[in-house]
Coordinates of C-alpha atoms (C1' of nucleotides) in Angstrom, one line a residue:
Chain A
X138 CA 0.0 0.0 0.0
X139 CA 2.8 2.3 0.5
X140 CA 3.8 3.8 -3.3
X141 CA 7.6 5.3 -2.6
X142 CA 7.7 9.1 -3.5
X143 CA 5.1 9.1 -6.3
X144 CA 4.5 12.2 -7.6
X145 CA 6.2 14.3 -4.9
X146 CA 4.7 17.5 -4.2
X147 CA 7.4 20.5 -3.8
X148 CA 8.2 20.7 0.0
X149 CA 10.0 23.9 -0.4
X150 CA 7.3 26.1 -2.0
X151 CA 6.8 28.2 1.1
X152 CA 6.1 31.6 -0.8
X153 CA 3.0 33.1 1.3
X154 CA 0.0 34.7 -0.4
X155 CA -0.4 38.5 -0.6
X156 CA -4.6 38.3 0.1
X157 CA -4.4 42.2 -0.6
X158 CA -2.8 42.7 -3.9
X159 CA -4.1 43.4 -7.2
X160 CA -7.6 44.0 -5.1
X161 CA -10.5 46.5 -7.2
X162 CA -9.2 50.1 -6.0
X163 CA -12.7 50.2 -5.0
X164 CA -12.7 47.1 -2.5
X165 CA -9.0 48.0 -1.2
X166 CA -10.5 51.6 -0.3
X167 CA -13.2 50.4 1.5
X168 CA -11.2 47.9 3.9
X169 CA -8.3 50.6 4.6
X170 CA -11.2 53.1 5.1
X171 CA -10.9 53.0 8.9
X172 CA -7.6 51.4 9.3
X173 CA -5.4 52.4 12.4
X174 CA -1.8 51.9 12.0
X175 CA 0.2 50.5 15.5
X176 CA 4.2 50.0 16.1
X177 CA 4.4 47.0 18.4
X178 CA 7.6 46.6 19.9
X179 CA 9.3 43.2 20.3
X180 CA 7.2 40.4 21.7
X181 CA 4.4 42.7 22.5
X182 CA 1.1 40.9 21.6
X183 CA -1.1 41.2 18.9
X184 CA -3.8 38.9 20.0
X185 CA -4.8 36.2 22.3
X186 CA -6.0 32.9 22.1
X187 CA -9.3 32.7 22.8
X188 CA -10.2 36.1 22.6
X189 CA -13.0 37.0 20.3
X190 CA -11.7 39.4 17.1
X191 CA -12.5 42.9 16.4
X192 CA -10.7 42.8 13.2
X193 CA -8.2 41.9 11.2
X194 CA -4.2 43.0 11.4
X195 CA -2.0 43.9 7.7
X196 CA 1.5 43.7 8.2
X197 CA 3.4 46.3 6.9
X198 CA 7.0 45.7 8.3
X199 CA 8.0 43.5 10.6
X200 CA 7.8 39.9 11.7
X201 CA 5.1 37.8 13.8
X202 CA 4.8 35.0 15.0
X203 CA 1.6 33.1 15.5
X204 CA 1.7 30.4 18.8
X205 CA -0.2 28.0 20.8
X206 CA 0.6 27.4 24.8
X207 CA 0.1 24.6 26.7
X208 CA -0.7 24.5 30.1
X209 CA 2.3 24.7 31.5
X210 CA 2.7 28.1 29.5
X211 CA 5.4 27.2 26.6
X212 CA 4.3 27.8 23.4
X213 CA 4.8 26.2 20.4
X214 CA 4.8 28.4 17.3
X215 CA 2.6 27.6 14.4
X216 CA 3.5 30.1 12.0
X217 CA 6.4 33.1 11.2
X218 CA 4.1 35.8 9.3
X219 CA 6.2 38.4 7.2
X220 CA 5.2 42.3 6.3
X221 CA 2.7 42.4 3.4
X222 CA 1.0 39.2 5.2
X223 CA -3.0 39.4 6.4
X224 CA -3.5 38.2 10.0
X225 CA -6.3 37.1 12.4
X226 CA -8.8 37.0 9.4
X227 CA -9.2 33.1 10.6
X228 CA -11.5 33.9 13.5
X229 CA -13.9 36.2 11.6
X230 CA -14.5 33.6 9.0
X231 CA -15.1 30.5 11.2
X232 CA -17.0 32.6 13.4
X233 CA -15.2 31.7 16.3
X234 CA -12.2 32.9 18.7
X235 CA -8.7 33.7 17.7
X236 CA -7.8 29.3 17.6
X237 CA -4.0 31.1 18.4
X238 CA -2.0 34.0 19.6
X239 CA -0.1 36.5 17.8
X240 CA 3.4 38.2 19.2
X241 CA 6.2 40.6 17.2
X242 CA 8.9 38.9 17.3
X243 CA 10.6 42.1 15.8
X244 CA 9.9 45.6 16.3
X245 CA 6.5 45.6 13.5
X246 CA 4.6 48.3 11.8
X247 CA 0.9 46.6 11.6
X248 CA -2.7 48.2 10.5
X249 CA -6.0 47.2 12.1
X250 CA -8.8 46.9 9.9
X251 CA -12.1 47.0 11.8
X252 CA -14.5 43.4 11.3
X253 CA -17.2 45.0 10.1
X254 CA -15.2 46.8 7.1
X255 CA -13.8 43.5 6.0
X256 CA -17.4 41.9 6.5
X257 CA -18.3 44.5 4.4
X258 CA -16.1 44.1 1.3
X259 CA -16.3 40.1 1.7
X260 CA -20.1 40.5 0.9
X261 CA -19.2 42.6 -2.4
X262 CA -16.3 41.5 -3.6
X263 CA -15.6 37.7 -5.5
X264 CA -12.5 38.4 -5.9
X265 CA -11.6 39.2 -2.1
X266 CA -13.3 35.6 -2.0
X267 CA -11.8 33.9 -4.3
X268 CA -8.1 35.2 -2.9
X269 CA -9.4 34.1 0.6
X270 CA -10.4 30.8 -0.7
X271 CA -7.1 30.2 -2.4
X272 CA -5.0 31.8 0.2
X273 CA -6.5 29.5 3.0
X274 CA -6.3 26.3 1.3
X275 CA -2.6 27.3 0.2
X276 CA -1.9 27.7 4.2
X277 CA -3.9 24.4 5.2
X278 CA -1.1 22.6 2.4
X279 CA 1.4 24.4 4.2
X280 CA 0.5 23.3 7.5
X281 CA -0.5 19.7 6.8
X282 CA 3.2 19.6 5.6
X283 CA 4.3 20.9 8.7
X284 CA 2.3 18.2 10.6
X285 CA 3.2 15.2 8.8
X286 CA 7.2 16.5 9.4
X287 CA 6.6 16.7 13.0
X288 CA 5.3 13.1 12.8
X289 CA 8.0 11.6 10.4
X290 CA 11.3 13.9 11.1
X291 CA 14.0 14.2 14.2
X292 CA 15.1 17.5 15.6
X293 CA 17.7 17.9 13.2
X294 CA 15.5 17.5 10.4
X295 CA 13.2 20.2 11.5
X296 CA 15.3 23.0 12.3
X297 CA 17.1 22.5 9.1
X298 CA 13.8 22.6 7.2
X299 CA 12.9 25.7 9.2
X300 CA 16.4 27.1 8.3
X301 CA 15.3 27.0 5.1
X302 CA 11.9 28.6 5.4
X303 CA 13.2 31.7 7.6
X304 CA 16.1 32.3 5.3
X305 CA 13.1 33.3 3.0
X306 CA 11.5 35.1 5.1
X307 CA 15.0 37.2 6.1
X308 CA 15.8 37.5 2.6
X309 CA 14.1 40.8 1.8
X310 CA 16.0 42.6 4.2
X311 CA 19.6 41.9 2.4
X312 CA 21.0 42.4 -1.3
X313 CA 20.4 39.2 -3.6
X314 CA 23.6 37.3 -4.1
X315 CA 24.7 38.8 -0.1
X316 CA 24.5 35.7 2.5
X317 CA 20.8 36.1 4.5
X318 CA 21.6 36.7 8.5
X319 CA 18.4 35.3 10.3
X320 CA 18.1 37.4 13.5
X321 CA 15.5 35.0 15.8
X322 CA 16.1 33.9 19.8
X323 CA 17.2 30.2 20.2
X324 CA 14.4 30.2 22.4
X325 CA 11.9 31.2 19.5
X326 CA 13.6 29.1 17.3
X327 CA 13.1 26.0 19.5
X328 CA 9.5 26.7 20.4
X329 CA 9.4 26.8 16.1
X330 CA 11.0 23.7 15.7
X331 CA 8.8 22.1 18.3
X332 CA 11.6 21.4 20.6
X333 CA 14.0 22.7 23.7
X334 CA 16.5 25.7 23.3
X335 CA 19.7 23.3 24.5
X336 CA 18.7 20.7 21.4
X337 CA 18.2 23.6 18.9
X338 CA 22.1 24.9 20.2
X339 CA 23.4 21.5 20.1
X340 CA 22.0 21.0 16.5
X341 CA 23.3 24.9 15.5
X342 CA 27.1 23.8 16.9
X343 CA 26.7 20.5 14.5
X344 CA 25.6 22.6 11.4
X345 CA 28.3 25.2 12.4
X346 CA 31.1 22.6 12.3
X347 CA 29.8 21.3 9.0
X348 CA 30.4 24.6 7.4
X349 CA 26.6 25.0 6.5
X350 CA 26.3 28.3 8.6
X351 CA 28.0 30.8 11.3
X352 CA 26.8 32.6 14.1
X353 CA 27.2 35.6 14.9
X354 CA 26.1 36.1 18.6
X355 CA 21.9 35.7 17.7
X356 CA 22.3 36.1 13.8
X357 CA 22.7 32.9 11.8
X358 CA 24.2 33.0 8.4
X359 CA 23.2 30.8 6.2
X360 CA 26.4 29.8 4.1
X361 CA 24.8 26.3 2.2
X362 CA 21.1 26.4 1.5
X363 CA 21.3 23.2 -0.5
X364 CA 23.6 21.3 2.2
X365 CA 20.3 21.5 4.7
X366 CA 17.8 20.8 2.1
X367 CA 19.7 17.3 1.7
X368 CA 19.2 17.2 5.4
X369 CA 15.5 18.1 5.7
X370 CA 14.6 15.7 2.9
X371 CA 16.8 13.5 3.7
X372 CA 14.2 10.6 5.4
Chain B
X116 CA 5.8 36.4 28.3
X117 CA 3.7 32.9 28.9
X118 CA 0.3 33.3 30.3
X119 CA -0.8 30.2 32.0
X120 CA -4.3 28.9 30.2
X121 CA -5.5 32.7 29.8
X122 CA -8.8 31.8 27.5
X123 CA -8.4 28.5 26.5
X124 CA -9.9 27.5 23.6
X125 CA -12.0 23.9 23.5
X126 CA -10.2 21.6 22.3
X127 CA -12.7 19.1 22.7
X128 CA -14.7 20.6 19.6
X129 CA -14.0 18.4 16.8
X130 CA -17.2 18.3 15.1
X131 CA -16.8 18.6 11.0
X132 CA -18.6 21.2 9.1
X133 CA -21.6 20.0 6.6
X134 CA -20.7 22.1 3.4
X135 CA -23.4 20.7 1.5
X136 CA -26.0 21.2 3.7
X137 CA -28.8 23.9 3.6
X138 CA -27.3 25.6 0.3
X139 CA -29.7 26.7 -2.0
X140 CA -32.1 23.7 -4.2
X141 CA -30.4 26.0 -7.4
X142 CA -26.7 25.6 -6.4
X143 CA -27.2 22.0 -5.1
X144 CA -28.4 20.7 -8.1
X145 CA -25.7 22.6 -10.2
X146 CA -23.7 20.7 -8.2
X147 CA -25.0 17.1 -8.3
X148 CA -25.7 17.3 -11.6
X149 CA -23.0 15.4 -13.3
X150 CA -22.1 13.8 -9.8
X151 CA -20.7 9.6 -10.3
X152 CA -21.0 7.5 -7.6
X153 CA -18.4 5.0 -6.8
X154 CA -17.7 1.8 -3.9
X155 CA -14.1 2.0 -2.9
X156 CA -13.0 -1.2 -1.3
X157 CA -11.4 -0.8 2.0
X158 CA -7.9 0.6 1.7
X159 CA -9.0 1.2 -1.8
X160 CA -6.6 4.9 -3.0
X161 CA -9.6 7.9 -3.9
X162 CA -6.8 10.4 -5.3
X163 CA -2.8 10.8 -4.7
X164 CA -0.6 13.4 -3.3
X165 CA 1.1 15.3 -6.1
X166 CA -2.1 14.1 -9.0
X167 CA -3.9 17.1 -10.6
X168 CA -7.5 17.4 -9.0
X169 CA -10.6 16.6 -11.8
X170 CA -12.9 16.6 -9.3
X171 CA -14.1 17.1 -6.0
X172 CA -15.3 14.0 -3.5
X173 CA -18.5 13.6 -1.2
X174 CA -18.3 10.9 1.2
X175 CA -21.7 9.3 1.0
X176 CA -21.2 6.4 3.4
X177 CA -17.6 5.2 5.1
X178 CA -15.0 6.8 6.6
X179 CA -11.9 7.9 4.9
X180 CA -8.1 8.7 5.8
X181 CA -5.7 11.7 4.4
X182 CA -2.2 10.8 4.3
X183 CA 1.0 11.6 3.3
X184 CA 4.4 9.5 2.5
X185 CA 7.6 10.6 3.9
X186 CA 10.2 9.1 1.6
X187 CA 10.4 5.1 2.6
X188 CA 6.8 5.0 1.7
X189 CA 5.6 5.2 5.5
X190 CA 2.0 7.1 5.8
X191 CA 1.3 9.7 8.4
X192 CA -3.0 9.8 8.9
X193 CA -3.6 13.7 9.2
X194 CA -7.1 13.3 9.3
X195 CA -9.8 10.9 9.2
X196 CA -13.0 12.1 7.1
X197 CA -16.5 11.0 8.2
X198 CA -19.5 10.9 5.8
X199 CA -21.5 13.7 4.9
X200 CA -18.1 15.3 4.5
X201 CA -16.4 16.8 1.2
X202 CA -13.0 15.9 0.0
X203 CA -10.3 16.9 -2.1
X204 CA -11.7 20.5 -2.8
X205 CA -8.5 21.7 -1.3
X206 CA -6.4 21.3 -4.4
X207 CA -9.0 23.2 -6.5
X208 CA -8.7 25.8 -4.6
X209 CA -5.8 26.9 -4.2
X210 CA -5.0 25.8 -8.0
X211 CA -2.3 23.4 -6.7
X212 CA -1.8 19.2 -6.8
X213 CA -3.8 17.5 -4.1
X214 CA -1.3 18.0 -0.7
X215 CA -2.3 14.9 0.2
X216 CA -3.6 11.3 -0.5
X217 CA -6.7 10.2 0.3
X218 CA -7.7 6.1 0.8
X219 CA -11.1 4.7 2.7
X220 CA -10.5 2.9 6.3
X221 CA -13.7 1.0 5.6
X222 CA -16.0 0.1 2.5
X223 CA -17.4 3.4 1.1
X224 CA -19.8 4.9 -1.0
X225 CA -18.4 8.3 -2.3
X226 CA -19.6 10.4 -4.7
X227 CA -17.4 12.5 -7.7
X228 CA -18.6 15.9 -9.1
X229 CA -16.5 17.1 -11.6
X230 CA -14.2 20.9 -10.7
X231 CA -16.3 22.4 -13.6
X232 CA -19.5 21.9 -12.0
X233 CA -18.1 22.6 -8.5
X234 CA -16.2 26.1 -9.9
X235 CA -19.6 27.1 -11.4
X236 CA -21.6 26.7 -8.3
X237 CA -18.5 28.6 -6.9
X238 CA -18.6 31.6 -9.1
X239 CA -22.6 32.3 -8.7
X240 CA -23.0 31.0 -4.8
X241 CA -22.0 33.3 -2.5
X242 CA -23.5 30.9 -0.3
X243 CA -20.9 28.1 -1.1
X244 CA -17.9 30.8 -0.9
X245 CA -19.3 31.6 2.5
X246 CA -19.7 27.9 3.8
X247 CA -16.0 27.3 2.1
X248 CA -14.7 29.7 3.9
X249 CA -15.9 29.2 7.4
X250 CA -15.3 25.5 6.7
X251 CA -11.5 25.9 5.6
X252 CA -10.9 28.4 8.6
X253 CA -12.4 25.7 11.0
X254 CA -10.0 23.6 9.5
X255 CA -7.3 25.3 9.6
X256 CA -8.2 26.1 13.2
X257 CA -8.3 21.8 13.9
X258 CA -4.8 21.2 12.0
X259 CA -3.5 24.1 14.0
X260 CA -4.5 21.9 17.1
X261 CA -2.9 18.8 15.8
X262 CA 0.2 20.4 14.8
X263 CA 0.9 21.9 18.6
X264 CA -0.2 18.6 20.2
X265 CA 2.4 17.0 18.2
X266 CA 4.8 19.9 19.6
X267 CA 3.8 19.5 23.2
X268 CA 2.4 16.1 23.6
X269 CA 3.9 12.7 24.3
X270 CA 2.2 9.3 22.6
X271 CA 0.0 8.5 25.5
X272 CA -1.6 11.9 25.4
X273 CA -1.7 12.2 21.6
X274 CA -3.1 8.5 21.5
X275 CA -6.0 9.5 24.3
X276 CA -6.8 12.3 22.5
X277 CA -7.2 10.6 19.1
X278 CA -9.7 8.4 20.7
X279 CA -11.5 10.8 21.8
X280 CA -12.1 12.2 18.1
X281 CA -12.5 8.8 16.7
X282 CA -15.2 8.1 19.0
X283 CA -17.1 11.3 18.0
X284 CA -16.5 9.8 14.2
X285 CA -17.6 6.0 15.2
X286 CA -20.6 7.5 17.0
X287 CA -23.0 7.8 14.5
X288 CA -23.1 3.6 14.1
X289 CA -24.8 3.3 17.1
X290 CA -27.5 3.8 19.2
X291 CA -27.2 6.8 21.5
X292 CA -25.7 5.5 25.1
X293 CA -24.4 1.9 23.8
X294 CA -20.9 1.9 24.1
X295 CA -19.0 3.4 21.0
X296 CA -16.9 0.5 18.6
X297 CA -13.7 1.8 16.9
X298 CA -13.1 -0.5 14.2
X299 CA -9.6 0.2 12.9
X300 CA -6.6 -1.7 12.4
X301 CA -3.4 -0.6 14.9
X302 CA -1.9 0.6 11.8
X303 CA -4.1 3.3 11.1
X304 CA -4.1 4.2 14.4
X305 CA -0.4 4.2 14.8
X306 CA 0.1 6.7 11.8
X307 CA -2.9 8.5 13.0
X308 CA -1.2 9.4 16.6
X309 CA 2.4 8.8 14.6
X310 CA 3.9 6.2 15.4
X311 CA 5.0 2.9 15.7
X312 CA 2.3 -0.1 15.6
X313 CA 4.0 -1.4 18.7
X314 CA 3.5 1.6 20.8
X315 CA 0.1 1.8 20.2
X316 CA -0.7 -1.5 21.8
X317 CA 1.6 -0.9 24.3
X318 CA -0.4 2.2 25.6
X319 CA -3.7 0.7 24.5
X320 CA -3.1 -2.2 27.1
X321 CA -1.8 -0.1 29.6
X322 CA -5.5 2.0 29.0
X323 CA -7.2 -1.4 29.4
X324 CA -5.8 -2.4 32.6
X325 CA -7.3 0.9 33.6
X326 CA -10.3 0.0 32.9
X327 CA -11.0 3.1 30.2
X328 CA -11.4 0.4 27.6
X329 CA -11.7 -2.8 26.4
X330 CA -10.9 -4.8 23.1
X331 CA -12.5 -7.1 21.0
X332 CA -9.6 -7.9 18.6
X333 CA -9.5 -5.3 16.5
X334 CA -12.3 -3.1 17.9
X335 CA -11.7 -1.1 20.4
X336 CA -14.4 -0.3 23.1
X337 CA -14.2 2.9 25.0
X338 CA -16.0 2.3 28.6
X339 CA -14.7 5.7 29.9
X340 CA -14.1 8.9 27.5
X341 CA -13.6 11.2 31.0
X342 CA -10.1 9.1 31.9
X343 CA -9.3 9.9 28.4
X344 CA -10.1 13.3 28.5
X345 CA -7.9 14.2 31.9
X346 CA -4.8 12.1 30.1
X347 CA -5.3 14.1 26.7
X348 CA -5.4 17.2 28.5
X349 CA -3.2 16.3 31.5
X350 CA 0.0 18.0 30.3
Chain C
dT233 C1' 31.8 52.6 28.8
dG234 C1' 30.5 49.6 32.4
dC235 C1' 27.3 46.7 34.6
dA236 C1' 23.5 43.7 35.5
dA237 C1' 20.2 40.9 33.4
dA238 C1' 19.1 38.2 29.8
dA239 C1' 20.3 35.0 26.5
dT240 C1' 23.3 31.4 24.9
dG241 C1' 26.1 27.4 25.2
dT242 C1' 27.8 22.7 27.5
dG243 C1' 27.9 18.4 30.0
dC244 C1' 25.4 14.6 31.6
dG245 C1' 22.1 11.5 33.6
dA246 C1' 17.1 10.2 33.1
dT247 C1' 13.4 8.9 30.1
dA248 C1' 10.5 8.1 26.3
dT249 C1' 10.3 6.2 22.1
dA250 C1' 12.1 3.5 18.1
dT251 C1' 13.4 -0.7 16.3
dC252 C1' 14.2 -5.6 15.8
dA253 C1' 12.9 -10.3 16.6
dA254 C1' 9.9 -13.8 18.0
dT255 C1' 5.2 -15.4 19.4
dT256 C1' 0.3 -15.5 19.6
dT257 C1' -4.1 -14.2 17.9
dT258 C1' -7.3 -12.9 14.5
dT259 C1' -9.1 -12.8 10.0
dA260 C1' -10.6 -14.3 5.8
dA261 C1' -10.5 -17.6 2.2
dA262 C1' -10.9 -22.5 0.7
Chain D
dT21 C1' -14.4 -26.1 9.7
dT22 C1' -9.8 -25.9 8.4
dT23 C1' -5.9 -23.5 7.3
dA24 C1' -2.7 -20.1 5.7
dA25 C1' -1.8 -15.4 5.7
dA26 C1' -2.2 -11.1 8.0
dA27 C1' -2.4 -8.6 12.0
dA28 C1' -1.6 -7.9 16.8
dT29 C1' 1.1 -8.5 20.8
dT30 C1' 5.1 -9.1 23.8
dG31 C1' 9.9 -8.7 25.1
dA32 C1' 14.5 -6.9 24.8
dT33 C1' 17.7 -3.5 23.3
dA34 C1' 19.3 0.7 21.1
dT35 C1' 18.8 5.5 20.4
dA36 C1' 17.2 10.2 20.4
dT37 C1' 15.8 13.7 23.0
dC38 C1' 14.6 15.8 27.4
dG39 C1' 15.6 18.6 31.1
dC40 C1' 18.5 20.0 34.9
dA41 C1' 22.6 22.5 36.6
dC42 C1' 26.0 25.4 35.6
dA43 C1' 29.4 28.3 32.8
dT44 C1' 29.9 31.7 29.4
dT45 C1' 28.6 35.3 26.3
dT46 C1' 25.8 38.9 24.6
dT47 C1' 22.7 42.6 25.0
dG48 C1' 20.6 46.7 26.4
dC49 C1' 20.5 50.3 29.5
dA50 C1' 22.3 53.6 32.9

DNA sequence: TGCAAAATGTGCGATATATCAATTTTTAAA
DNA sequence: TTTAAAAATTGATATATCGCACATTTTGCA
């Protein structure tokens, strides 16, 4: 029953959607009618868990990152969101509460669009719909992905497939062709890669002494892209 | 920076979203028009990870597992579909391959409406792009779930949990206060929890001598979903 | 620039889980 | 009902990862 690696899907398409671009003037008007514009500094919060939503958050620069905790308060994150990326939309559409939170994990410039003005344009506009529609079941691939890799791959496997995605989402702060510095807490990255912050160190010193990246006190440079995609795929 | 359980979220609410029900007689028979129905044959493959989508399913009777293959061919269960429940409508949407195969657990009845007829409801129902929406968000919200269990959780608690949900699934074959059968092989339920066959039994006897459940060789009869609940939610 | 607090890095024993091999039970077909 | 194949179970061992304690470095602020 099990087919070996028929027709594999490309694991490294992690490229998010822009929900907002190429909108009808008329539609983008209406949304970013009433926006409010906010600077959060690092790890302030966005939204809670739980909470019910009042709106829906644009990033305009910045990074965020989307968590879960457990009881025990340690939270695993779900999701690194980049500037130009839509946020909390989620709750308003399934009617329900935020199903996570949302922190900067870099100081972030990030407009609040008030639920009723995006209820609003959903109702007249197909193609806000249609970009919705797409945009969602893009991120439900993404995430099954990220769920069968927790299931099938060991530490080191993880964070050198989440190398890989950050390094895209650092990129558009440097030159093309300059070597991408990804500026994230260990402690961030572990609670990213589903793990603790020693393992994620341990696993840094290995890659390190491989020649695949440096450190430079936080900042990891990424010297060998392809080296840790033959890691991440490897099993 | 880690709020202990400030508004937690139920994670007990796994019920599934009819799409198709209450939409309009007009969209619904758009719909069905040119639907086939088909038998698959337990273990029996419905589409592939990686194919192009012709279609969209609707799982008439049965139950039915997504998947994916890591490279030596071994399956990780993401989710298991009840009836009443559409499939593969994913992978139309976001214009993509399917992210993920889909096979029946048990003899099913499933029907197949072809992506025309399904993206010409689409484009006239706001209805359907409303029910899509919520659905994919509620989703998303579930897989979200599942992906920071696997994060935080060990194989006991992942295993209670998924017993929990699989009774909610098996519930429907019988009579309201009987004792709820799972019928489904320790396979299944090992790549459903992910992870080894052995394991699985291991815990599973370990939850009989407790009394939560008993077995009846390959069924498994949950006496007491409470016990399950504290161990699921324990940590 | 200097200093305290925060973040990072290291060693190591404890533990959960994976993996292999062998046995028993169940299932389904003749 | 018999019987062979498939599936489930048990046991033993190997391995990855966890998590504590502690040392070191970096960072941000006065």
């Amino acid at each position: 029953m099990s087919i070996k690696g028929l027709f594999p899907i490309d694991k490294w398409d992690f490229k998010s959607e822009s929900v907002l671009a190429d909108l009808p003037a008329e539609d983008f008007d209406l949304l970013t009618a009433h926006q409010t514009e906010q600077v959060y500094k690092k790890g302030e919060i966005i939204f809670r868990e739980g909470a019910y939503p009042a709106g829906i958050f644009y990033i305009k620069a910045g990074k965020v990152k989307k968590y879960k905790l457990d009881k025990e308060g340690k939270e695993h994150i779900i999701y690194v969101a980049n500037k130009e990326e839509l946020l909390g939309y989620h709750a308003i559409l399934s009617e329900d509460r935020y199903p996570d939170s949302a922190a900067s994990i870099e100081e972030s410039r990030i407009a609040f669009i008030p639920k009723e003005d995006f209820l609003a344009v959903l109702n007249q506009s197909p193609v806000l719909n249609r970009r919705l529609l797409k945009t969602l079941s893009h991120e439900f691939a993404v995430l099954a992905n990220s769920l069968s890799m927790f299931a099938q791959k060991n530490v080191r496997e993880r964070l050198a497939l989440q190398l890989i995605v950050l390094r895209e989402k650092y990129k558009v702060n440097f030159k093309p062709g300059m070597p991408v510095e990804i500026n994230m807490s260990r402690d961030d990255l572990a609670n990213l890669v589903g793990t603790g912050r020693e393992n994620v160190v341990r696993v840094l010193t290995e890659f390190k002494e491989s020649g695949i990246l440096q450190t430079q006190g936080r900042k990891i440079i990424i010297n060998d892209v392809n080296q840790l995609i033959i890691i991440a795929d490897y099993k």
